[in-house]
Amino acid sequence: MADTEKPPLRPEGLQPRKKGLTRRQKQRLSRGVQYAVFVAAVAAFAVAADWGRLRNQFAQSDIAERMFPDVITLALKNTVLYTVTGFTVGLVLGMVIALMRLSSVGPYRWLAGIYIEIFRGLPALLIFIFIGVAVPLAFPGTEIVGGTYGQVALALGLVAAAYMAETIRAGIQAVPRGQMEAARSLGFSPARAMVSVIIPQAFRIILPPLTNELVLLFKDSSLVLFLGVTLEERELSKFGRDLASQTANSTPILVAGLCYLLITIPLGLVVRRMEAKAQEAVK
């Protein structure tokens, strides 16, 4: 029986090309389709929207001019003040809770865990209502230091502390264990080593997420309206809503939103810059 001839093997570099698109071509085609869908959606929105009615309701220049300078000197100032005081209270309380969470004493860990679970699970609105209604009922005749500013700082701080505590705890645990051992070998007590060596390094790690928390608190400060603020204590949302009711127009709401963006967008850029620096340091 004659042997059947086998086709000669092709060198590896001369294998026949597979038909169809390459992976890179498929990726380019997919991106092109996505861009085309996005452009089509934007164009459809631009064509379908009634820009005249939107302009009349949200872009009345005479109403916007009436908001200045109070929207900056009063509303924005109060918003920043509420945010900074709430962030300060939350940072201090969060640091205490984080150290309790890491403590070797069982009751400290349990109390910290209960606090974190409760205040992370409750909406911030309920915390504001509790501070404004439940506390005066539970302790008649007592007032929180600072009036409305103190109430807002406490409410925002209680909410922020639960999130900051977990962030701080994660930052402390991210510091290499050898740092504590090196500090102890130099004669530092555990408490001094934590304060002087571990916590400063942890804060360099957690600075971006803490800044994100500041942005969130800046927006949560709008809940101050549930505390019954006076005209001089209004923040951006309350200020814009009051003027919108008076003028029967939504332009004040838009201006208030732009004022929020004046703070949140730069803070967001700072966060991304810090995250980029942290990634470069790791590399």
Short mmCIF file of C-alpha atoms in Angstrom, two decimals:
data_model
loop_
_atom_site.label_atom_id
_atom_site.label_comp_id
_atom_site.label_asym_id
_atom_site.label_seq_id
_atom_site.Cartn_x
_atom_site.Cartn_y
_atom_site.Cartn_z
CA MET A 1 0.00 0.00 0.00
CA ALA A 2 1.48 3.29 -1.03
CA ASP A 3 2.06 5.83 1.69
CA THR A 4 -0.20 8.87 1.47
CA GLU A 5 1.70 12.06 1.03
CA LYS A 6 1.36 14.57 3.86
CA PRO A 7 1.16 18.25 2.98
CA PRO A 8 4.38 20.04 3.79
CA LEU A 9 4.36 21.91 7.09
CA ARG A 10 4.44 25.69 6.86
CA PRO A 11 7.03 27.55 8.85
CA GLU A 12 5.55 29.12 11.93
CA GLY A 13 5.96 32.64 10.58
CA LEU A 14 4.16 31.72 7.32
CA GLN A 15 0.92 30.35 8.81
CA PRO A 16 -2.16 31.58 6.92
CA ARG A 17 -3.83 34.60 8.47
CA LYS A 18 -7.19 34.12 10.12
CA LYS A 19 -10.04 35.89 8.48
CA GLY A 20 -11.92 38.58 10.42
CA LEU A 21 -11.05 41.61 12.53
CA THR A 22 -8.14 41.66 14.92
CA ARG A 23 -8.65 42.37 18.59
CA ARG A 24 -7.40 45.94 18.21
CA GLN A 25 -9.73 46.55 15.29
CA LYS A 26 -12.66 45.20 17.29
CA GLN A 27 -11.80 47.54 20.16
CA ARG A 28 -11.63 50.51 17.81
CA LEU A 29 -14.94 49.54 16.24
CA SER A 30 -16.56 49.18 19.68
CA ARG A 31 -15.32 52.61 20.78
CA GLY A 32 -16.52 54.14 17.54
CA VAL A 33 -20.00 52.68 18.03
CA GLN A 34 -20.12 53.96 21.62
CA TYR A 35 -19.06 57.46 20.55
CA ALA A 36 -21.64 57.45 17.78
CA VAL A 37 -24.41 56.40 20.20
CA PHE A 38 -23.36 59.10 22.66
CA VAL A 39 -23.32 61.82 20.01
CA ALA A 40 -26.70 60.66 18.71
CA ALA A 41 -28.20 60.76 22.21
CA VAL A 42 -26.85 64.27 22.85
CA ALA A 43 -28.13 65.47 19.49
CA ALA A 44 -31.57 63.95 20.13
CA PHE A 45 -31.73 65.64 23.54
CA ALA A 46 -30.66 68.98 22.08
CA VAL A 47 -33.31 68.79 19.38
CA ALA A 48 -36.14 67.55 21.61
CA ALA A 49 -35.58 69.94 24.55
CA ASP A 50 -37.58 73.15 24.75
CA TRP A 51 -34.70 75.54 25.38
CA GLY A 52 -36.93 78.56 25.54
CA ARG A 53 -38.93 77.24 28.48
CA LEU A 54 -35.79 76.04 30.21
CA ARG A 55 -34.19 79.47 29.82
CA ASN A 56 -37.28 81.20 31.19
CA GLN A 57 -37.44 78.90 34.20
CA PHE A 58 -33.72 78.47 35.06
CA ALA A 59 -31.77 81.32 33.48
CA GLN A 60 -33.34 84.65 34.37
CA SER A 61 -30.39 87.03 34.71
CA ASP A 62 -32.33 89.65 36.68
CA ILE A 63 -33.29 87.08 39.35
CA ALA A 64 -29.73 85.76 39.51
CA GLU A 65 -28.38 89.28 40.02
CA ARG A 66 -30.71 89.77 42.99
CA MET A 67 -29.04 86.83 44.75
CA PHE A 68 -25.67 88.58 44.96
CA PRO A 69 -23.79 89.20 47.16
CA ASP A 70 -25.90 87.35 49.78
CA VAL A 71 -25.54 83.99 48.02
CA ILE A 72 -21.78 84.26 48.60
CA THR A 73 -21.43 86.28 51.80
CA LEU A 74 -24.28 84.50 53.61
CA ALA A 75 -25.35 81.19 52.05
CA LEU A 76 -22.00 79.94 50.76
CA LYS A 77 -20.24 81.16 53.91
CA ASN A 78 -22.65 79.26 56.14
CA THR A 79 -22.35 76.14 53.99
CA VAL A 80 -18.56 76.18 54.27
CA LEU A 81 -18.75 76.87 58.01
CA TYR A 82 -21.17 73.98 58.59
CA THR A 83 -18.99 71.66 56.54
CA VAL A 84 -15.69 72.57 58.21
CA THR A 85 -17.06 72.31 61.75
CA GLY A 86 -18.81 69.02 60.98
CA PHE A 87 -15.65 67.63 59.38
CA THR A 88 -13.58 68.64 62.42
CA VAL A 89 -15.98 66.96 64.85
CA GLY A 90 -16.13 63.87 62.64
CA LEU A 91 -12.35 63.65 62.31
CA VAL A 92 -11.72 63.87 66.06
CA LEU A 93 -14.51 61.44 66.91
CA GLY A 94 -13.55 59.14 64.06
CA MET A 95 -9.96 58.98 65.31
CA VAL A 96 -11.15 57.96 68.79
CA ILE A 97 -13.48 55.31 67.38
CA ALA A 98 -10.78 53.95 65.06
CA LEU A 99 -8.36 53.52 67.98
CA MET A 100 -11.14 51.85 69.99
CA ARG A 101 -11.74 49.55 67.03
CA LEU A 102 -8.07 48.54 67.08
CA SER A 103 -7.88 48.25 70.86
CA SER A 104 -7.05 44.98 72.57
CA VAL A 105 -9.84 45.69 75.08
CA GLY A 106 -12.96 43.84 73.98
CA PRO A 107 -15.65 46.32 75.18
CA TYR A 108 -13.90 49.15 73.33
CA ARG A 109 -13.99 47.18 70.08
CA TRP A 110 -17.64 46.23 70.61
CA LEU A 111 -18.74 49.79 71.32
CA ALA A 112 -16.85 51.11 68.29
CA GLY A 113 -18.34 48.42 66.07
CA ILE A 114 -21.88 49.14 67.27
CA TYR A 115 -21.43 52.88 66.69
CA ILE A 116 -20.09 52.36 63.17
CA GLU A 117 -22.85 49.97 62.16
CA ILE A 118 -25.61 52.23 63.51
CA PHE A 119 -24.44 55.55 62.11
CA ARG A 120 -23.40 54.11 58.76
CA GLY A 121 -26.79 52.45 58.42
CA LEU A 122 -28.98 55.43 59.35
CA PRO A 123 -29.72 58.16 56.76
CA ALA A 124 -28.18 61.52 57.60
CA LEU A 125 -31.66 63.05 57.57
CA LEU A 126 -32.69 60.96 60.58
CA ILE A 127 -29.58 62.07 62.47
CA PHE A 128 -30.48 65.72 61.88
CA ILE A 129 -34.03 65.13 63.07
CA PHE A 130 -32.74 63.29 66.14
CA ILE A 131 -30.40 66.17 67.03
CA GLY A 132 -33.04 68.81 66.44
CA VAL A 133 -36.03 67.08 68.06
CA ALA A 134 -35.05 64.11 70.23
CA VAL A 135 -32.17 65.71 72.12
CA PRO A 136 -34.20 68.73 73.37
CA LEU A 137 -37.00 66.37 74.42
CA ALA A 138 -34.64 64.01 76.21
CA PHE A 139 -32.73 66.79 77.99
CA PRO A 140 -35.17 69.69 78.64
CA GLY A 141 -33.58 73.05 79.20
CA THR A 142 -30.21 72.08 77.72
CA GLU A 143 -28.80 73.66 74.59
CA ILE A 144 -26.02 72.51 72.32
CA VAL A 145 -23.12 74.95 72.34
CA GLY A 146 -23.19 77.17 69.26
CA GLY A 147 -26.92 76.97 68.63
CA THR A 148 -27.74 75.90 65.09
CA TYR A 149 -24.07 75.86 64.11
CA GLY A 150 -23.34 73.49 66.98
CA GLN A 151 -26.29 71.26 66.08
CA VAL A 152 -25.17 71.01 62.46
CA ALA A 153 -21.56 70.35 63.47
CA LEU A 154 -22.71 67.56 65.83
CA ALA A 155 -25.10 65.99 63.32
CA LEU A 156 -22.58 66.04 60.45
CA GLY A 157 -19.80 64.93 62.79
CA LEU A 158 -21.77 61.91 64.04
CA VAL A 159 -22.45 60.80 60.48
CA ALA A 160 -18.93 61.45 59.21
CA ALA A 161 -17.21 59.84 62.21
CA ALA A 162 -18.60 56.40 61.35
CA TYR A 163 -17.06 56.51 57.86
CA MET A 164 -13.86 58.25 58.92
CA ALA A 165 -13.27 55.71 61.68
CA GLU A 166 -13.15 52.87 59.17
CA THR A 167 -10.96 54.90 56.82
CA ILE A 168 -8.53 55.78 59.61
CA ARG A 169 -8.47 52.19 60.85
CA ALA A 170 -7.63 50.93 57.37
CA GLY A 171 -4.88 53.56 57.05
CA ILE A 172 -3.31 52.56 60.36
CA GLN A 173 -3.37 48.89 59.42
CA ALA A 174 -1.80 49.74 56.05
CA VAL A 175 1.34 51.08 57.73
CA PRO A 176 3.97 48.29 57.76
CA ARG A 177 4.20 46.49 61.10
CA GLY A 178 7.94 47.08 61.11
CA GLN A 179 7.36 50.79 61.73
CA MET A 180 5.88 50.06 65.15
CA GLU A 181 8.64 47.58 65.95
CA ALA A 182 11.31 50.09 64.94
CA ALA A 183 9.73 52.80 67.12
CA ARG A 184 9.53 50.41 70.09
CA SER A 185 13.18 49.48 69.63
CA LEU A 186 14.06 53.18 69.96
CA GLY A 187 12.37 53.32 73.35
CA PHE A 188 8.94 54.67 72.31
CA SER A 189 5.96 53.56 74.31
CA PRO A 190 3.08 52.01 72.30
CA ALA A 191 0.99 55.18 72.66
CA ARG A 192 3.83 57.49 71.66
CA ALA A 193 4.78 55.28 68.72
CA MET A 194 1.17 55.33 67.52
CA VAL A 195 0.90 59.13 67.78
CA SER A 196 4.38 60.05 66.51
CA VAL A 197 5.07 57.36 63.91
CA ILE A 198 2.04 55.34 62.82
CA ILE A 199 -0.75 57.93 62.64
CA PRO A 200 1.24 60.51 60.57
CA GLN A 201 2.04 57.80 57.99
CA ALA A 202 -1.56 56.59 58.02
CA PHE A 203 -2.86 60.08 57.29
CA ARG A 204 -0.67 60.34 54.20
CA ILE A 205 -2.34 57.17 52.96
CA ILE A 206 -5.94 58.15 53.76
CA LEU A 207 -5.79 61.81 52.73
CA PRO A 208 -7.65 61.26 49.41
CA PRO A 209 -10.62 59.37 50.94
CA LEU A 210 -10.82 61.93 53.75
CA THR A 211 -11.05 64.69 51.15
CA ASN A 212 -13.84 62.75 49.45
CA GLU A 213 -15.64 62.67 52.79
CA LEU A 214 -15.30 66.46 52.96
CA VAL A 215 -17.05 66.75 49.59
CA LEU A 216 -19.88 64.52 50.80
CA LEU A 217 -20.29 66.58 53.97
CA PHE A 218 -20.41 69.75 51.90
CA LYS A 219 -23.50 68.39 50.14
CA ASP A 220 -25.03 66.89 53.30
CA SER A 221 -24.97 70.33 54.91
CA SER A 222 -28.15 71.05 52.93
CA LEU A 223 -30.03 68.99 55.55
CA VAL A 224 -29.70 71.91 57.97
CA LEU A 225 -33.12 73.12 56.81
CA PHE A 226 -34.70 70.41 58.99
CA LEU A 227 -33.35 72.18 62.09
CA GLY A 228 -35.45 75.30 61.51
CA VAL A 229 -32.75 77.84 60.71
CA THR A 230 -33.17 81.61 60.73
CA LEU A 231 -32.63 83.84 57.70
CA GLU A 232 -29.05 84.52 58.78
CA GLU A 233 -28.30 80.80 59.22
CA ARG A 234 -29.46 79.61 55.79
CA GLU A 235 -27.10 77.61 53.62
CA LEU A 236 -27.09 77.35 49.83
CA SER A 237 -29.98 74.93 49.36
CA LYS A 238 -32.29 76.71 51.79
CA PHE A 239 -31.30 80.11 50.39
CA GLY A 240 -31.99 79.03 46.81
CA ARG A 241 -35.27 77.31 47.65
CA ASP A 242 -36.61 80.33 49.55
CA LEU A 243 -35.87 82.67 46.65
CA ALA A 244 -37.33 80.20 44.17
CA SER A 245 -40.59 80.22 46.15
CA GLN A 246 -40.62 84.02 46.31
CA THR A 247 -39.96 84.52 42.59
CA ALA A 248 -41.86 81.46 41.30
CA ASN A 249 -38.76 80.69 39.25
CA SER A 250 -36.03 78.04 39.50
CA THR A 251 -33.09 80.30 38.65
CA PRO A 252 -32.04 80.54 42.35
CA ILE A 253 -31.82 76.73 42.46
CA LEU A 254 -29.47 76.74 39.48
CA VAL A 255 -27.29 79.47 40.97
CA ALA A 256 -27.10 77.59 44.28
CA GLY A 257 -26.06 74.45 42.39
CA LEU A 258 -23.30 76.36 40.60
CA CYS A 259 -22.05 77.61 43.98
CA TYR A 260 -21.80 74.02 45.17
CA LEU A 261 -19.75 73.19 42.09
CA LEU A 262 -17.38 76.07 42.88
CA ILE A 263 -16.29 74.05 45.92
CA THR A 264 -16.80 70.41 44.94
CA ILE A 265 -15.04 70.51 41.54
CA PRO A 266 -11.74 71.97 42.89
CA LEU A 267 -11.87 69.50 45.78
CA GLY A 268 -12.39 66.66 43.32
CA LEU A 269 -9.37 67.80 41.32
CA VAL A 270 -7.31 67.90 44.51
CA VAL A 271 -8.38 64.33 45.36
CA ARG A 272 -7.40 63.01 41.92
CA ARG A 273 -4.06 64.82 42.15
CA MET A 274 -3.33 63.30 45.56
CA GLU A 275 -4.31 59.84 44.33
CA ALA A 276 -1.98 60.21 41.35
CA LYS A 277 0.89 61.23 43.63
CA ALA A 278 0.19 58.28 45.92
CA GLN A 279 0.31 55.88 42.97
CA GLU A 280 3.59 57.41 41.78
CA ALA A 281 5.05 57.00 45.26
CA VAL A 282 4.10 53.32 45.27
CA LYS A 283 5.79 52.77 41.90
#
